[in-house]
CSV table of C-alpha atoms in Angstrom, one decimal:
chain,number,residue,atom,x,y,z
A,408,MET,CA,-69.8,-320.7,3.4
A,409,ASN,CA,-69.7,-317.5,1.2
A,410,ALA,CA,-66.5,-315.8,1.1
A,411,THR,CA,-67.9,-312.2,1.4
A,412,ALA,CA,-69.4,-310.7,4.5
A,413,HIS,CA,-72.8,-310.1,5.2
A,414,THR,CA,-74.2,-306.6,5.3
A,415,LYS,CA,-77.2,-305.0,6.7
A,416,LYS,CA,-79.2,-303.1,4.3
A,417,THR,CA,-79.7,-299.5,5.5
A,418,LYS,CA,-83.2,-298.2,5.4
A,419,PRO,CA,-83.6,-294.7,3.8
A,420,LYS,CA,-84.5,-292.4,6.4
A,421,LYS,CA,-88.1,-290.5,6.1
A,422,ALA,CA,-88.4,-287.1,5.6
A,423,LYS,CA,-90.7,-285.4,8.0
A,424,LYS,CA,-93.9,-284.0,6.9
A,425,ILE,CA,-95.4,-280.5,7.8
A,426,SER,CA,-98.4,-278.7,6.7
A,427,ILE,CA,-98.4,-275.1,7.4
A,428,THR,CA,-101.3,-272.6,6.4
A,429,LEU,CA,-100.2,-269.0,5.4
A,430,SER,CA,-102.2,-265.9,5.1
A,431,GLU,CA,-102.8,-264.4,1.6
A,432,ARG,CA,-100.3,-262.0,2.2
A,433,GLU,CA,-97.5,-264.4,3.3
A,434,GLY,CA,-98.5,-266.8,0.6
A,435,GLU,CA,-97.7,-263.8,-2.0
A,436,LEU,CA,-94.7,-263.1,-0.5
A,437,LEU,CA,-93.6,-267.0,-0.6
A,438,LYS,CA,-94.6,-266.9,-4.4
A,439,SER,CA,-92.2,-263.8,-5.3
A,440,TYR,CA,-89.6,-265.2,-2.9
A,441,ALA,CA,-89.5,-268.4,-4.9
A,442,ARG,CA,-89.8,-266.4,-8.3
A,443,GLN,CA,-87.0,-264.3,-7.3
A,444,PHE,CA,-84.8,-266.9,-6.8
A,445,GLY,CA,-86.0,-269.4,-9.6
A,446,ILE,CA,-87.4,-272.1,-7.6
A,447,THR,CA,-90.5,-273.9,-6.6
A,448,ARG,CA,-92.6,-272.6,-3.2
A,449,PRO,CA,-91.7,-275.7,-1.3
A,450,ALA,CA,-88.0,-275.5,-2.0
A,451,ALA,CA,-88.3,-272.1,-1.3
A,452,VAL,CA,-90.2,-272.8,2.3
A,453,LYS,CA,-87.3,-275.5,3.0
A,454,ARG,CA,-84.5,-273.1,2.1
A,455,ILE,CA,-86.2,-270.5,4.4
A,456,VAL,CA,-86.9,-272.8,7.2
A,457,HIS,CA,-83.3,-274.3,6.9
A,458,ALA,CA,-82.1,-270.7,7.4
A,459,ALA,CA,-83.6,-269.9,10.2
A,460,LEU,CA,-82.8,-273.4,12.0
A,461,SER,CA,-79.7,-272.7,11.5
A,462,GLN,CA,-79.3,-269.7,12.9
A,463,TYR,CA,-81.3,-270.6,15.8
A,464,LYS,CA,-78.8,-273.7,16.2
A,465,SER,CA,-75.8,-271.3,16.6
A,466,THR,CA,-77.6,-269.4,19.1
A,467,VAL,CA,-78.9,-272.5,21.4
A,468,SER,CA,-75.1,-274.1,21.2
A,469,LYS,CA,-73.6,-271.1,23.3
A,470,THR,CA,-75.8,-271.4,25.9
A,471,GLU,CA,-74.9,-273.6,29.0
A,472,PRO,CA,-77.8,-275.8,30.6
A,473,LYS,CA,-78.3,-274.6,34.1
A,474,ASN,CA,-78.2,-277.9,35.3
A,475,GLN,CA,-74.5,-278.7,34.4
A,476,LEU,CA,-71.7,-278.5,37.3
A,477,GLY,CA,-68.9,-276.7,35.5
A,478,LEU,CA,-66.3,-279.3,36.4
A,479,PHE,CA,-64.5,-278.4,33.0
A,480,ASP,CA,-64.3,-275.3,33.1
A,481,THR,CA,-61.6,-272.9,33.0
A,482,LEU,CA,-60.6,-270.8,35.7
A,483,GLN,CA,-58.3,-267.9,35.7
A,484,VAL,CA,-56.5,-267.2,39.2
A,485,ASP,CA,-55.2,-263.5,39.6
A,486,ILE,CA,-52.3,-262.5,41.8
A,487,PHE,CA,-54.5,-262.3,45.1
A,488,ASN,CA,-56.0,-265.8,44.8
A,489,ASN,CA,-59.4,-264.5,43.3
A,490,THR,CA,-60.8,-267.1,40.6
A,491,SER,CA,-62.9,-266.2,37.8
A,492,LYS,CA,-64.4,-268.3,35.1
A,493,ILE,CA,-62.9,-267.7,31.2
A,494,ASN,CA,-65.7,-267.3,29.0
A,495,ASP,CA,-64.8,-268.1,25.0
């Protein structure tokens, strides 16, 4: 028997390839953007998409699905025994 532990080989994750079509004007804007930052056009597209998706993620994470029961919501009780939900 070998004294070393057997480890599983991890497969590298494949990148998702997406093809887009831009109008001539948008292509020129993309070229200008890439030239301004000194990067290639594919890198510029990746940067723009990443920025937009991170902004979208921050807005989506704040919304609560409507099918949730709200069992762990923080409730506030006032002196008249009225309850209200506290939003963070």
